[in-house]
């Protein structure tokens, strides 16, 4: 079925990657409508060799028989316009955090919980980038062994903060600390501060990882803690994940399980210096897993290193994969 597709936030880093991924995957749209703020209206973007003029997003933007809308224009835009679009029969795939924890909104990673798309009420939420890559690696372990506890330590690239983050690092490496995106210089530094701090001393990014993991895996008994850190890397998020499993396991069995799980590429041969690397992951859609080893300090403990491109699998590609599943159900 050919469908009419809208992209909201078409000129942002994720928005432009939506268009790139739609073209790469030859997404079956009949019509494509591209929207952004008044500031960006009039700009040109291209998809499948056709140039589109960006239109200003307004309350009447969805009065044109649109089937699916991909949003990545910030939480405020999603908060206001996603319900408007849904009220007109559009199915919204929202990359912002605005609707992720709403009980009427499925939070979906196609390799993990595709079935949750079925109960959408017009809005489907794309999880946070650092959560997406983690749950792709955790899902097979949860199904096979049961997970009791997760400790996340992340090493997140500056592209997670968009153009300003990238500029802070580019200029910072030249000795100019602009502080556009961060309160401290990111060049030659690590900032344990992603998003804002909450009363309990955690950052919103850490709470997102904790709560989104429970919702996507459908298990609110999971014990999870997280420390999310910005590192001077341009693209791809890297994560150390420590897991306490319910059942005993054999490490080689775990490697085989992950190697054969959807969305995962195993890179685990330390003797040959083979392990997931941010630079190698950039520009691709897989979740790379390596450094798999037993955590001897607890019973049934496991460590692994998980890397993925946070703009692609962490945002644009995951959202387009959701839209592909929606298209199949239309
Ligand atoms: C970040 N995960 O990396 C957040 C939002 N993209 O900044």
CSV table of C-alpha atoms and ligand atoms in Angstrom, one decimal:
chain,number,residue,atom,x,y,z
A,1,UNK,CA,0.0,0.0,0.0
A,2,UNK,CA,1.5,3.3,-1.0
A,3,UNK,CA,1.2,5.8,1.9
A,4,UNK,CA,1.4,9.5,2.4
A,5,UNK,CA,4.3,10.4,4.7
A,6,UNK,CA,5.2,13.5,6.6
A,7,UNK,CA,8.6,14.4,8.2
A,8,UNK,CA,8.4,17.0,11.0
A,9,UNK,CA,11.8,18.6,11.8
A,10,UNK,CA,13.1,17.9,8.4
A,11,UNK,CA,16.1,20.2,8.6
A,12,UNK,CA,17.5,19.0,11.9
A,13,UNK,CA,20.3,16.3,12.3
A,14,UNK,CA,17.8,13.5,12.9
A,15,UNK,CA,15.3,14.9,10.3
A,16,UNK,CA,17.9,14.9,7.6
A,17,UNK,CA,18.8,11.4,8.5
A,18,UNK,CA,15.2,10.4,8.3
A,19,UNK,CA,15.3,11.4,4.6
A,20,UNK,CA,18.5,9.6,4.0
A,21,UNK,CA,17.3,6.4,5.6
A,22,UNK,CA,13.9,6.6,3.8
A,23,UNK,CA,15.8,6.8,0.5
A,24,UNK,CA,18.3,4.0,1.4
A,25,UNK,CA,15.4,1.6,2.4
A,26,UNK,CA,13.2,2.8,-0.5
A,27,UNK,CA,10.4,3.4,2.0
A,28,UNK,CA,7.0,2.9,0.1
A,29,UNK,CA,5.6,6.5,0.3
A,30,UNK,CA,3.4,7.9,-2.5
A,31,UNK,CA,3.6,11.5,-1.2
A,32,UNK,CA,6.2,13.1,1.1
A,33,UNK,CA,5.5,16.3,3.0
A,34,UNK,CA,8.4,18.0,4.9
A,35,UNK,CA,7.8,20.4,7.8
A,36,UNK,CA,9.9,22.5,10.1
A,37,UNK,CA,9.7,25.7,12.1
A,38,UNK,CA,9.0,29.1,10.4
A,39,UNK,CA,12.8,29.7,10.7
A,40,UNK,CA,13.6,26.8,8.3
A,41,UNK,CA,10.5,27.1,6.1
A,42,UNK,CA,11.6,27.6,2.4
A,43,UNK,CA,14.7,25.5,2.8
A,44,UNK,CA,15.1,22.7,0.3
A,45,UNK,CA,15.7,19.0,1.2
A,46,UNK,CA,16.0,16.0,-1.1
A,47,UNK,CA,14.7,12.4,-0.9
A,48,UNK,CA,14.9,9.7,-3.6
A,49,UNK,CA,16.3,12.3,-6.0
A,50,UNK,CA,13.4,14.7,-5.6
A,51,UNK,CA,13.7,18.1,-4.1
A,52,UNK,CA,11.1,19.3,-1.5
A,53,UNK,CA,10.5,22.8,-0.1
A,54,UNK,CA,10.3,22.7,3.7
A,55,UNK,CA,6.9,24.0,4.8
A,56,UNK,CA,6.2,25.7,8.1
A,57,UNK,CA,4.4,23.3,10.6
A,58,UNK,CA,1.0,24.6,11.5
A,59,UNK,CA,-2.2,23.2,13.0
A,60,UNK,CA,-3.6,22.5,9.5
A,61,UNK,CA,-0.5,20.7,8.3
A,62,UNK,CA,-2.1,17.3,8.7
A,63,UNK,CA,-5.3,18.2,6.9
A,64,UNK,CA,-4.1,16.5,3.8
A,65,UNK,CA,-4.7,12.7,4.1
A,66,UNK,CA,-1.3,11.9,5.7
A,67,UNK,CA,-1.0,8.3,6.9
A,68,UNK,CA,2.3,8.4,9.0
A,69,UNK,CA,4.3,11.4,10.4
A,70,UNK,CA,7.9,11.0,11.6
A,71,UNK,CA,8.6,13.7,14.3
A,72,UNK,CA,12.0,14.9,15.5
A,73,UNK,CA,11.5,18.6,16.3
A,74,UNK,CA,11.9,18.7,20.1
A,75,UNK,CA,9.5,17.8,22.9
A,76,UNK,CA,7.4,21.0,22.8
A,77,UNK,CA,6.5,20.6,19.1
A,78,UNK,CA,5.7,16.9,19.7
A,79,UNK,CA,3.6,17.7,22.8
A,80,UNK,CA,1.5,20.2,20.8
A,81,UNK,CA,1.4,18.8,17.3
A,82,UNK,CA,1.4,15.0,17.7
A,83,UNK,CA,-2.1,14.9,19.3
A,84,UNK,CA,-3.3,17.2,16.5
A,85,UNK,CA,-1.9,14.9,13.9
A,86,UNK,CA,-3.3,11.8,15.6
A,87,UNK,CA,-6.8,13.4,15.8
A,88,UNK,CA,-6.7,13.6,12.0
A,89,UNK,CA,-6.0,9.9,11.7
A,90,UNK,CA,-2.2,10.2,11.3
A,91,UNK,CA,0.0,7.7,13.0
A,92,UNK,CA,2.8,9.6,14.6
A,93,UNK,CA,6.3,8.1,15.2
A,94,UNK,CA,7.8,10.6,17.7
A,95,UNK,CA,11.5,10.7,18.4
A,96,UNK,CA,11.2,13.2,21.2
A,97,UNK,CA,10.9,12.2,24.9
A,98,UNK,CA,7.5,13.9,25.2
A,99,UNK,CA,5.2,10.8,25.0
A,100,UNK,CA,7.6,7.9,25.8
A,101,UNK,CA,6.2,7.2,29.3
A,102,UNK,CA,2.6,7.8,28.5
A,103,UNK,CA,0.6,4.6,29.2
A,104,UNK,CA,-1.4,5.0,25.9
A,105,UNK,CA,1.8,5.3,23.8
A,106,UNK,CA,3.8,2.2,22.9
A,107,UNK,CA,7.6,2.7,23.2
A,108,UNK,CA,9.1,0.5,20.4
A,109,UNK,CA,12.3,-1.0,19.2
A,110,UNK,CA,11.3,-3.3,16.3
A,111,UNK,CA,13.9,-6.0,17.2
A,112,UNK,CA,12.6,-6.1,20.8
A,113,UNK,CA,8.9,-5.4,21.1
A,114,UNK,CA,7.3,-5.0,17.7
A,115,UNK,CA,4.0,-6.3,19.0
A,116,UNK,CA,3.5,-3.2,21.1
A,117,UNK,CA,2.7,-1.2,17.9
A,118,UNK,CA,-0.7,-3.0,17.8
A,119,UNK,CA,-2.1,-1.0,20.7
A,120,UNK,CA,-1.1,2.5,19.5
A,121,UNK,CA,-3.7,5.2,19.8
A,122,UNK,CA,-2.2,7.4,17.1
A,123,UNK,CA,1.3,8.0,18.7
A,124,UNK,CA,4.2,5.6,18.9
A,125,UNK,CA,7.3,6.8,20.7
A,126,UNK,CA,10.9,6.2,19.6
A,127,UNK,CA,13.0,5.5,22.7
A,128,UNK,CA,16.1,7.5,23.7
A,129,UNK,CA,19.1,6.6,21.6
A,130,UNK,CA,21.1,5.2,24.5
A,131,UNK,CA,18.2,3.0,25.5
A,132,UNK,CA,17.6,1.6,22.0
A,133,UNK,CA,21.0,0.1,21.5
A,134,UNK,CA,21.0,-1.3,25.1
A,135,UNK,CA,17.7,-3.2,24.8
A,136,UNK,CA,18.6,-4.7,21.4
A,137,UNK,CA,21.5,-6.4,23.3
A,138,UNK,CA,19.5,-7.1,26.5
A,139,UNK,CA,16.3,-8.6,25.0
A,140,UNK,CA,17.8,-12.0,24.0
A,141,UNK,CA,19.5,-12.3,27.5
A,142,UNK,CA,16.2,-11.4,29.2
A,143,UNK,CA,14.3,-14.0,27.2
A,144,UNK,CA,16.9,-16.8,27.7
A,145,UNK,CA,18.2,-16.2,31.2
A,146,UNK,CA,16.0,-13.6,32.9
A,147,UNK,CA,17.6,-10.3,34.0
A,148,UNK,CA,17.6,-9.3,37.7
A,149,UNK,CA,19.7,-6.2,37.6
A,150,UNK,CA,21.4,-3.8,35.1
A,151,UNK,CA,24.2,-1.3,35.6
A,152,UNK,CA,24.6,1.1,32.7
A,153,UNK,CA,27.7,3.2,32.1
A,154,UNK,CA,27.6,5.2,28.9
A,155,UNK,CA,30.1,7.1,26.8
A,156,UNK,CA,27.9,9.3,24.6
A,157,UNK,CA,29.0,11.2,21.5
A,158,UNK,CA,28.3,14.9,20.9
A,159,UNK,CA,26.0,14.3,18.0
A,160,UNK,CA,23.5,13.4,20.6
A,161,UNK,CA,23.3,17.1,21.3
A,162,UNK,CA,23.0,18.0,17.6
A,163,UNK,CA,24.8,20.7,15.7
A,164,UNK,CA,25.8,22.6,18.9
A,165,UNK,CA,27.4,19.6,20.5
A,166,UNK,CA,29.4,18.8,17.3
A,167,UNK,CA,30.5,22.5,17.1
A,168,UNK,CA,31.6,22.5,20.7
A,169,UNK,CA,33.9,19.5,20.1
A,170,UNK,CA,35.2,20.7,16.7
A,171,UNK,CA,36.1,24.2,18.0
A,172,UNK,CA,37.2,22.8,21.4
A,173,UNK,CA,39.7,20.6,19.7
A,174,UNK,CA,41.1,23.8,18.1
A,175,UNK,CA,41.4,25.4,21.5
A,176,UNK,CA,38.1,27.4,21.3
A,177,UNK,CA,35.8,26.3,24.1
A,178,UNK,CA,32.5,27.8,22.9
A,179,UNK,CA,30.2,26.2,25.6
A,180,UNK,CA,27.3,26.2,23.1
A,181,UNK,CA,25.9,22.8,24.3
A,182,UNK,CA,27.7,22.0,27.6
A,183,UNK,CA,28.5,23.9,30.8
A,184,UNK,CA,32.1,22.7,30.6
A,185,UNK,CA,34.6,22.2,27.7
A,186,UNK,CA,33.9,18.8,26.0
A,187,UNK,CA,37.3,18.7,24.3
A,188,UNK,CA,39.8,16.5,26.2
A,189,UNK,CA,37.1,16.0,28.8
A,190,UNK,CA,34.3,13.7,30.1
A,191,UNK,CA,31.1,15.3,31.3
A,192,UNK,CA,28.9,13.2,33.7
A,193,UNK,CA,26.0,15.4,32.8
A,194,UNK,CA,23.5,14.6,30.0
A,195,UNK,CA,20.3,16.6,30.0
A,196,UNK,CA,19.3,18.1,33.4
A,197,UNK,CA,19.9,17.0,37.0
A,198,UNK,CA,17.0,15.9,39.1
A,199,UNK,CA,16.3,16.1,42.9
A,200,UNK,CA,17.7,12.6,43.4
A,201,UNK,CA,21.1,13.5,41.9
A,202,UNK,CA,20.4,11.5,38.7
A,203,UNK,CA,20.2,13.2,35.3
A,204,UNK,CA,17.1,13.0,33.1
A,205,UNK,CA,19.2,10.9,30.6
A,206,UNK,CA,19.9,8.3,33.3
A,207,UNK,CA,16.3,8.2,34.4
A,208,UNK,CA,15.2,7.8,30.7
A,209,UNK,CA,17.5,4.8,30.3
A,210,UNK,CA,16.2,3.2,33.6
A,211,UNK,CA,12.4,3.8,33.0
A,212,UNK,CA,12.4,3.2,29.2
A,213,UNK,CA,14.3,-0.1,29.6
A,214,UNK,CA,11.5,-1.4,31.9
A,215,UNK,CA,8.7,-0.3,29.6
A,216,UNK,CA,10.3,-1.8,26.4
A,217,UNK,CA,11.2,-5.1,28.1
A,218,UNK,CA,7.8,-5.1,29.8
A,219,UNK,CA,9.4,-5.8,33.2
A,220,UNK,CA,9.0,-3.3,36.0
A,221,UNK,CA,10.8,-5.6,38.5
A,222,UNK,CA,14.1,-4.9,36.8
A,223,UNK,CA,16.6,-3.3,39.1
A,224,UNK,CA,18.5,-0.7,37.1
A,225,UNK,CA,21.0,2.1,37.7
A,226,UNK,CA,22.8,4.3,35.2
A,227,UNK,CA,25.6,6.8,34.8
A,228,UNK,CA,25.5,8.6,31.5
A,229,UNK,CA,28.6,10.5,30.3
A,230,UNK,CA,29.3,12.8,27.4
A,231,UNK,CA,32.7,12.1,25.8
A,232,UNK,CA,34.7,13.9,23.1
A,233,UNK,CA,33.5,11.6,20.3
A,234,UNK,CA,31.6,12.9,17.2
A,235,UNK,CA,29.3,10.0,16.6
A,236,UNK,CA,28.1,6.7,18.1
A,237,UNK,CA,27.3,6.0,21.7
A,238,UNK,CA,29.3,3.3,23.6
A,239,UNK,CA,28.0,1.6,26.7
A,240,UNK,CA,29.4,-0.7,29.3
A,241,UNK,CA,26.5,-2.9,30.5
A,242,UNK,CA,26.8,-5.1,33.6
A,243,UNK,CA,24.0,-7.6,34.1
A,244,UNK,CA,22.9,-10.0,36.9
A,245,UNK,CA,21.0,-12.9,35.3
A,246,UNK,CA,18.5,-15.1,37.0
A,247,UNK,CA,19.9,-18.4,35.5
A,248,UNK,CA,23.4,-19.7,35.1
A,249,UNK,CA,25.0,-19.5,31.7
A,250,UNK,CA,28.1,-20.4,29.7
A,251,UNK,CA,29.9,-17.4,28.1
A,252,UNK,CA,30.3,-19.0,24.7
A,253,UNK,CA,26.6,-19.9,24.8
A,254,UNK,CA,25.9,-16.2,25.4
A,255,UNK,CA,28.1,-15.2,22.5
A,256,UNK,CA,26.3,-17.6,20.2
A,257,UNK,CA,22.9,-16.3,21.4
A,258,UNK,CA,23.8,-12.7,20.8
A,259,UNK,CA,25.5,-13.4,17.5
A,260,UNK,CA,22.2,-14.9,16.3
A,261,UNK,CA,19.9,-12.2,17.6
A,262,UNK,CA,18.1,-9.6,15.5
A,263,UNK,CA,19.9,-6.3,14.9
A,264,UNK,CA,23.2,-7.4,16.6
A,265,UNK,CA,26.7,-7.8,15.1
A,266,UNK,CA,29.1,-9.6,17.4
A,267,UNK,CA,32.6,-8.2,17.5
A,268,UNK,CA,34.3,-10.2,20.3
A,269,UNK,CA,37.9,-11.4,19.8
A,270,UNK,CA,40.2,-9.4,22.1
A,271,UNK,CA,43.2,-11.5,21.1
A,272,UNK,CA,42.9,-9.9,17.7
A,273,UNK,CA,41.9,-6.5,19.1
A,274,UNK,CA,38.4,-7.1,17.9
A,275,UNK,CA,35.7,-5.2,19.9
A,276,UNK,CA,33.0,-2.6,19.0
A,277,UNK,CA,34.3,0.8,18.1
A,278,UNK,CA,32.4,4.1,17.8
A,279,UNK,CA,34.1,5.2,14.6
A,280,UNK,CA,33.4,1.9,12.9
A,281,UNK,CA,29.8,1.9,14.0
A,282,UNK,CA,29.1,5.5,12.7
A,283,UNK,CA,27.0,5.5,9.6
A,284,UNK,CA,25.6,2.0,10.1
A,285,UNK,CA,22.4,0.6,11.6
A,286,UNK,CA,23.6,-2.4,13.6
A,287,UNK,CA,24.1,-2.7,17.4
A,288,UNK,CA,27.6,-4.0,17.9
A,289,UNK,CA,28.3,-6.2,21.0
A,290,UNK,CA,31.7,-7.4,22.4
A,291,UNK,CA,33.9,-7.7,25.5
A,292,UNK,CA,31.5,-10.4,26.6
A,293,UNK,CA,32.8,-11.9,29.9
A,294,UNK,CA,31.7,-13.3,33.2
A,295,UNK,CA,31.4,-10.8,36.1
A,296,UNK,CA,33.1,-13.0,38.7
A,297,UNK,CA,32.1,-10.7,41.6
A,298,UNK,CA,28.5,-11.9,41.6
A,299,UNK,CA,26.6,-15.2,40.8
A,300,UNK,CA,25.4,-15.2,37.1
A,301,UNK,CA,27.1,-11.9,36.4
A,302,UNK,CA,27.9,-10.7,32.9
A,303,UNK,CA,29.7,-7.7,31.3
A,304,UNK,CA,29.5,-6.5,27.7
A,305,UNK,CA,30.3,-3.5,25.6
A,306,UNK,CA,27.6,-2.2,23.2
A,307,UNK,CA,28.1,0.4,20.5
A,308,UNK,CA,25.7,1.9,17.9
A,309,UNK,CA,25.3,5.0,15.7
A,310,UNK,CA,23.0,7.2,18.0
A,311,UNK,CA,21.6,9.2,15.0
A,312,UNK,CA,20.8,6.2,12.9
A,313,UNK,CA,19.9,3.1,14.9
A,314,UNK,CA,19.5,5.4,18.0
A,315,UNK,CA,17.0,7.6,16.3
A,316,UNK,CA,16.2,7.8,12.5
A,317,UNK,CA,16.5,4.2,11.4
A,318,UNK,CA,14.6,2.9,14.4
A,319,UNK,CA,11.8,5.3,13.7
A,320,UNK,CA,11.7,4.4,10.0
A,321,UNK,CA,11.7,0.7,11.0
A,322,UNK,CA,8.6,1.4,13.2
A,323,UNK,CA,7.0,3.3,10.2
A,324,UNK,CA,7.7,0.2,8.0
A,325,UNK,CA,5.9,-2.0,10.6
A,326,UNK,CA,3.0,0.4,10.7
A,327,UNK,CA,2.8,0.4,6.9
A,328,UNK,CA,2.5,-3.4,6.9
A,329,UNK,CA,-0.5,-3.0,9.3
A,330,UNK,CA,-2.3,-0.4,7.3
B,1,LIG,C1,21.9,12.6,24.0
B,1,LIG,N1,20.4,10.7,24.2
B,1,LIG,O1,22.7,11.8,23.6
B,1,LIG,C2,20.5,12.2,24.2
B,1,LIG,C3,19.5,12.8,23.2
B,1,LIG,N2,19.9,12.5,21.9
B,1,LIG,O2,22.1,13.8,24.2
